[in-house]
Amino acid sequence: MSADGQNPRTPNLRTLAQEQADRPLTAYARDYTDGEATGWHHHGRAQLLYATRGVMRVATREYNFTVPPGRALWVPAAMPHAVAVEGPLAMRALFFREDAAVLGEGRALVLAVSPLLRELILAACAEPLEWDVQGRGGHLAALIAEEVARAPQLPFGLPAPRDARLRRLADALAADPGRDWTLEEWAQRCGGSARTLARLFQAETGMGFARWRQALRLTEAAALLAGGATPARAAAAVGYASAPAFGAAFRAAFGLTPGEARLIRPGSSP
């Protein structure tokens, strides 16, 4: 994912008012327009990023995430990341103080958002910054922590290559996942030999090129389905000529059929 030329190794530290409030959990709401990008940055508190509308594309040093509606991304404190926006995006974020961070794995995670958790996130956004610890705000925060801790984790992360040639290839495939070029053809476009690119893919992502491309295609298809595309349209858009093959690969990756994934809307159960 492009990060506007910034180096993810030297991200900006951003501190919002929500992170300075003396509360275990605070909420932040912002709407983005098509084409906006945050650049590489990090926060002092852990975040839960959720979009009520639109698809979030979030890069970390190790993974790229495509997060459709009905899903959320847990970003640990101090983790460098960059958000790119495609189409209108309504983001609702929660900040967790260190003593209230309910997911301590130290890695970014995509979570399924239950109808209850969605409504809790929206309710938290309507609370004042210094909400009443003994009142409604305190009850919301306690219930949010419970719901986030028990939310199912989903395999939506794609290992991010670091080599400049692989990044060019990855960006081009993300823009057109249905393009069926061989690795030799990609090598001519991106530089290096096919053998070199194959070796780098394995070393940097732990996957061969074919497996990595399939994972990218399925992740992009999941985003299309979340946006209302039919399984047939999503399959064709990411390069699958066979609907049964697409269905089998999608189910193996995500544990549900493309039809089931399409029925998931913001606030519906996975």
Tab-separated table of C-alpha atoms in Angstrom:
chain	number	residue	atom	x	y	z
A	1	MET	CA	0.000	0.000	0.000
A	2	SER	CA	1.249	3.451	-0.821
A	3	ALA	CA	2.019	5.682	2.136
A	4	ASP	CA	2.599	8.964	0.317
A	5	GLY	CA	6.327	8.365	0.187
A	6	GLN	CA	6.750	8.455	3.952
A	7	ASN	CA	9.013	5.977	5.669
A	8	PRO	CA	7.135	3.586	7.972
A	9	ARG	CA	10.305	3.322	10.057
A	10	THR	CA	10.009	6.986	11.085
A	11	PRO	CA	6.264	7.569	11.517
A	12	ASN	CA	4.756	10.696	13.007
A	13	LEU	CA	3.424	10.520	16.544
A	14	ARG	CA	-0.139	11.841	16.617
A	15	THR	CA	-1.861	12.687	19.860
A	16	LEU	CA	-5.532	13.574	19.713
A	17	ALA	CA	-7.572	15.078	22.507
A	18	GLN	CA	-9.195	11.663	22.945
A	19	GLU	CA	-5.819	10.246	23.966
A	20	GLN	CA	-5.257	12.875	26.616
A	21	ALA	CA	-8.554	12.363	28.385
A	22	ASP	CA	-8.356	10.673	31.766
A	23	ARG	CA	-10.672	7.849	30.757
A	24	PRO	CA	-9.913	4.183	29.988
A	25	LEU	CA	-11.719	4.452	26.654
A	26	THR	CA	-12.578	7.371	24.387
A	27	ALA	CA	-14.226	7.631	20.964
A	28	TYR	CA	-13.392	9.561	17.802
A	29	ALA	CA	-15.505	10.101	14.684
A	30	ARG	CA	-14.326	11.402	11.325
A	31	ASP	CA	-15.568	11.176	7.753
A	32	TYR	CA	-13.028	10.946	4.919
A	33	THR	CA	-13.385	11.673	1.218
A	34	ASP	CA	-12.183	9.500	-1.643
A	35	GLY	CA	-8.429	9.586	-2.085
A	36	GLU	CA	-7.492	10.824	1.389
A	37	ALA	CA	-4.547	9.206	3.148
A	38	THR	CA	-3.231	9.601	6.672
A	39	GLY	CA	0.408	8.908	5.951
A	40	TRP	CA	2.492	6.802	8.309
A	41	HIS	CA	1.845	7.593	11.962
A	42	HIS	CA	1.299	5.980	15.352
A	43	HIS	CA	-0.600	6.707	18.543
A	44	GLY	CA	0.222	6.337	22.197
A	45	ARG	CA	-2.957	4.355	22.809
A	46	ALA	CA	-4.346	1.226	21.188
A	47	GLN	CA	-7.148	1.799	18.674
A	48	LEU	CA	-10.147	-0.019	17.322
A	49	LEU	CA	-10.820	1.301	13.812
A	50	TYR	CA	-14.344	0.756	12.470
A	51	ALA	CA	-16.109	2.148	9.415
A	52	THR	CA	-19.869	2.488	9.288
A	53	ARG	CA	-19.503	3.165	5.560
A	54	GLY	CA	-16.699	2.410	3.131
A	55	VAL	CA	-13.679	0.119	3.044
A	56	MET	CA	-10.566	0.865	5.105
A	57	ARG	CA	-7.167	-0.011	3.669
A	58	VAL	CA	-4.633	-0.024	6.459
A	59	ALA	CA	-0.936	-0.753	6.107
A	60	THR	CA	1.374	-1.767	8.938
A	61	ARG	CA	5.041	-2.676	8.671
A	62	GLU	CA	4.219	-6.357	8.393
A	63	TYR	CA	0.709	-6.591	6.959
A	64	ASN	CA	-1.749	-4.865	4.674
A	65	PHE	CA	-5.395	-4.998	5.730
A	66	THR	CA	-8.521	-4.474	3.649
A	67	VAL	CA	-11.301	-3.962	6.184
A	68	PRO	CA	-14.869	-3.934	4.829
A	69	PRO	CA	-17.951	-2.754	6.736
A	70	GLY	CA	-18.956	-5.115	9.514
A	71	ARG	CA	-15.302	-5.579	10.471
A	72	ALA	CA	-12.905	-3.606	12.655
A	73	LEU	CA	-9.132	-3.411	12.976
A	74	TRP	CA	-7.356	-3.532	16.327
A	75	VAL	CA	-4.131	-1.489	16.177
A	76	PRO	CA	-1.854	-1.816	19.227
A	77	ALA	CA	-0.360	1.277	20.849
A	78	ALA	CA	2.748	2.663	19.126
A	79	MET	CA	2.265	0.527	16.004
A	80	PRO	CA	3.095	2.497	12.831
A	81	HIS	CA	0.256	2.379	10.310
A	82	ALA	CA	-1.208	4.279	7.364
A	83	VAL	CA	-4.823	4.480	6.213
A	84	ALA	CA	-5.786	4.956	2.565
A	85	VAL	CA	-9.355	5.803	1.557
A	86	GLU	CA	-11.210	4.555	-1.500
A	87	GLY	CA	-14.633	6.123	-1.791
A	88	PRO	CA	-16.417	7.925	1.058
A	89	LEU	CA	-15.396	6.541	4.444
A	90	ALA	CA	-17.135	7.097	7.775
A	91	MET	CA	-14.623	6.054	10.434
A	92	ARG	CA	-15.450	5.601	14.092
A	93	ALA	CA	-12.449	4.864	16.302
A	94	LEU	CA	-12.024	3.903	19.930
A	95	PHE	CA	-8.863	4.668	21.914
A	96	PHE	CA	-7.910	2.352	24.778
A	97	ARG	CA	-5.684	3.471	27.638
A	98	GLU	CA	-2.853	1.045	28.407
A	99	ASP	CA	-4.587	-0.395	31.464
A	100	ALA	CA	-7.787	-0.907	29.451
A	101	ALA	CA	-6.331	-2.462	26.268
A	102	VAL	CA	-8.200	-5.763	26.071
A	103	LEU	CA	-6.151	-7.378	23.280
A	104	GLY	CA	-2.536	-7.716	24.267
A	105	GLU	CA	-1.035	-9.779	21.450
A	106	GLY	CA	1.007	-6.834	20.171
A	107	ARG	CA	-0.236	-7.323	16.626
A	108	ALA	CA	-2.934	-5.850	14.449
A	109	LEU	CA	-6.091	-7.956	14.218
A	110	VAL	CA	-9.250	-7.861	12.104
A	111	LEU	CA	-12.329	-8.486	14.234
A	112	ALA	CA	-15.928	-9.304	13.401
A	113	VAL	CA	-18.252	-6.624	14.758
A	114	SER	CA	-21.469	-7.862	16.335
A	115	PRO	CA	-24.673	-5.803	16.142
A	116	LEU	CA	-24.223	-4.989	19.830
A	117	LEU	CA	-20.624	-3.836	19.420
A	118	ARG	CA	-21.592	-1.623	16.483
A	119	GLU	CA	-24.254	0.139	18.509
A	120	LEU	CA	-21.874	0.493	21.449
A	121	ILE	CA	-19.259	2.135	19.233
A	122	LEU	CA	-21.812	4.610	17.918
A	123	ALA	CA	-23.087	5.304	21.428
A	124	ALA	CA	-19.538	5.921	22.681
A	125	CYS	CA	-19.013	8.468	19.885
A	126	ALA	CA	-22.022	10.403	21.191
A	127	GLU	CA	-20.628	10.609	24.733
A	128	PRO	CA	-18.674	13.663	25.940
A	129	LEU	CA	-14.902	13.340	26.111
A	130	GLU	CA	-14.893	13.314	29.925
A	131	TRP	CA	-17.821	10.961	30.345
A	132	ASP	CA	-19.312	10.051	33.709
A	133	VAL	CA	-17.348	7.127	35.123
A	134	GLN	CA	-20.307	6.099	37.290
A	135	GLY	CA	-22.939	6.783	34.626
A	136	ARG	CA	-23.832	5.772	31.069
A	137	GLY	CA	-20.303	6.328	29.739
A	138	GLY	CA	-18.822	3.988	32.317
A	139	HIS	CA	-21.342	1.275	31.531
A	140	LEU	CA	-20.691	1.635	27.792
A	141	ALA	CA	-16.922	1.392	28.269
A	142	ALA	CA	-17.195	-1.756	30.369
A	143	LEU	CA	-19.475	-3.452	27.854
A	144	ILE	CA	-17.314	-2.402	24.895
A	145	ALA	CA	-14.276	-3.970	26.547
A	146	GLU	CA	-16.185	-7.242	26.967
A	147	GLU	CA	-17.410	-7.259	23.360
A	148	VAL	CA	-14.015	-6.442	21.861
A	149	ALA	CA	-12.293	-9.133	23.931
A	150	ARG	CA	-14.715	-11.804	22.708
A	151	ALA	CA	-14.995	-10.670	19.061
A	152	PRO	CA	-13.979	-13.359	16.539
A	153	GLN	CA	-10.634	-12.739	14.855
A	154	LEU	CA	-10.560	-12.951	11.046
A	155	PRO	CA	-7.661	-13.757	8.652
A	156	PHE	CA	-7.881	-10.557	6.583
A	157	GLY	CA	-4.224	-9.542	6.856
A	158	LEU	CA	-1.908	-9.918	3.878
A	159	PRO	CA	1.869	-10.056	4.480
A	160	ALA	CA	3.399	-6.838	3.160
A	161	PRO	CA	6.529	-7.120	0.991
A	162	ARG	CA	9.356	-4.688	1.715
A	163	ASP	CA	11.441	-4.844	-1.450
A	164	ALA	CA	10.678	-1.912	-3.775
A	165	ARG	CA	10.107	-4.209	-6.757
A	166	LEU	CA	7.670	-6.357	-4.827
A	167	ARG	CA	5.844	-3.261	-3.558
A	168	ARG	CA	5.377	-2.050	-7.128
A	169	LEU	CA	3.989	-5.456	-8.057
A	170	ALA	CA	1.730	-5.527	-4.993
A	171	ASP	CA	0.338	-2.046	-5.664
A	172	ALA	CA	-0.373	-2.909	-9.301
A	173	LEU	CA	-2.136	-6.146	-8.342
A	174	ALA	CA	-4.200	-4.408	-5.670
A	175	ALA	CA	-5.350	-1.916	-8.304
A	176	ASP	CA	-6.195	-4.702	-10.754
A	177	PRO	CA	-6.405	-8.065	-8.915
A	178	GLY	CA	-7.833	-9.802	-11.966
A	179	ARG	CA	-4.694	-9.262	-14.025
A	180	ASP	CA	-3.343	-12.723	-14.788
A	181	TRP	CA	0.288	-11.974	-15.594
A	182	THR	CA	2.947	-14.559	-14.968
A	183	LEU	CA	5.796	-13.775	-12.615
A	184	GLU	CA	8.033	-13.433	-15.677
A	185	GLU	CA	5.748	-10.706	-17.032
A	186	TRP	CA	5.700	-8.946	-13.682
A	187	ALA	CA	9.500	-9.114	-13.548
A	188	GLN	CA	9.730	-7.256	-16.858
A	189	ARG	CA	7.492	-4.522	-15.451
A	190	CYS	CA	8.898	-4.264	-11.933
A	191	GLY	CA	12.568	-5.071	-12.441
A	192	GLY	CA	14.641	-8.092	-11.544
A	193	SER	CA	14.245	-11.655	-12.729
A	194	ALA	CA	11.325	-13.975	-12.058
A	195	ARG	CA	13.634	-16.150	-9.970
A	196	THR	CA	14.669	-13.166	-7.845
A	197	LEU	CA	11.072	-12.056	-7.304
A	198	ALA	CA	10.022	-15.588	-6.374
A	199	ARG	CA	12.828	-15.836	-3.824
A	200	LEU	CA	11.964	-12.432	-2.354
A	201	PHE	CA	8.259	-13.269	-2.065
A	202	GLN	CA	9.038	-16.377	-0.067
A	203	ALA	CA	11.618	-14.637	2.119
A	204	GLU	CA	9.558	-11.503	2.874
A	205	THR	CA	5.998	-12.818	3.064
A	206	GLY	CA	6.417	-16.506	3.889
A	207	MET	CA	4.368	-17.287	0.771
A	208	GLY	CA	5.077	-18.139	-2.822
A	209	PHE	CA	3.852	-15.634	-5.403
A	210	ALA	CA	0.835	-17.710	-6.480
A	211	ARG	CA	-0.367	-18.173	-2.897
A	212	TRP	CA	0.180	-14.504	-2.064
A	213	ARG	CA	-1.745	-13.399	-5.164
A	214	GLN	CA	-4.618	-15.722	-4.268
A	215	ALA	CA	-4.759	-14.270	-0.754
A	216	LEU	CA	-4.861	-10.746	-2.173
A	217	ARG	CA	-7.613	-11.675	-4.613
A	218	LEU	CA	-9.757	-13.251	-1.928
A	219	THR	CA	-9.310	-10.269	0.384
A	220	GLU	CA	-10.318	-7.897	-2.418
A	221	ALA	CA	-13.299	-10.120	-3.208
A	222	ALA	CA	-14.376	-9.959	0.443
A	223	ALA	CA	-14.380	-6.162	0.230
A	224	LEU	CA	-16.457	-6.257	-2.956
A	225	LEU	CA	-18.966	-8.644	-1.390
A	226	ALA	CA	-19.247	-6.412	1.666
A	227	GLY	CA	-20.073	-3.562	-0.697
A	228	GLY	CA	-22.965	-5.517	-2.194
A	229	ALA	CA	-21.363	-7.162	-5.238
A	230	THR	CA	-22.754	-10.553	-6.206
A	231	PRO	CA	-20.442	-13.570	-5.807
A	232	ALA	CA	-20.233	-13.920	-9.603
A	233	ARG	CA	-19.247	-10.274	-10.042
A	234	ALA	CA	-16.708	-10.406	-7.214
A	235	ALA	CA	-15.175	-13.598	-8.626
A	236	ALA	CA	-14.803	-12.101	-12.091
A	237	ALA	CA	-13.360	-8.848	-10.753
A	238	VAL	CA	-10.506	-10.631	-8.986
A	239	GLY	CA	-9.695	-13.017	-11.804
A	240	TYR	CA	-11.679	-16.196	-11.108
A	241	ALA	CA	-13.273	-17.669	-14.232
A	242	SER	CA	-14.886	-20.509	-12.265
A	243	ALA	CA	-17.507	-19.651	-9.642
A	244	PRO	CA	-17.147	-23.051	-7.890
A	245	ALA	CA	-13.374	-22.624	-7.655
A	246	PHE	CA	-13.840	-19.139	-6.246
A	247	GLY	CA	-16.403	-20.381	-3.728
A	248	ALA	CA	-14.174	-23.212	-2.548
A	249	ALA	CA	-11.120	-20.952	-2.173
A	250	PHE	CA	-13.135	-18.261	-0.374
A	251	ARG	CA	-14.626	-20.724	2.086
A	252	ALA	CA	-11.212	-22.256	2.785
A	253	ALA	CA	-9.767	-18.807	3.508
A	254	PHE	CA	-12.578	-17.221	5.531
A	255	GLY	CA	-14.766	-20.067	6.770
A	256	LEU	CA	-17.928	-18.916	5.001
A	257	THR	CA	-19.271	-18.891	1.465
A	258	PRO	CA	-19.223	-15.780	-0.743
A	259	GLY	CA	-23.018	-15.664	-0.487
A	260	GLU	CA	-22.843	-15.659	3.303
A	261	ALA	CA	-20.162	-12.954	3.246
A	262	ARG	CA	-22.342	-10.780	1.012
A	263	LEU	CA	-25.174	-10.929	3.532
A	264	ILE	CA	-22.963	-9.459	6.258
A	265	ARG	CA	-23.684	-5.749	6.547
A	266	PRO	CA	-22.587	-3.297	9.203
A	267	GLY	CA	-24.284	-4.395	12.378
A	268	SER	CA	-25.138	-7.945	11.235
A	269	SER	CA	-23.661	-11.087	12.688
A	270	PRO	CA	-20.822	-12.886	10.882
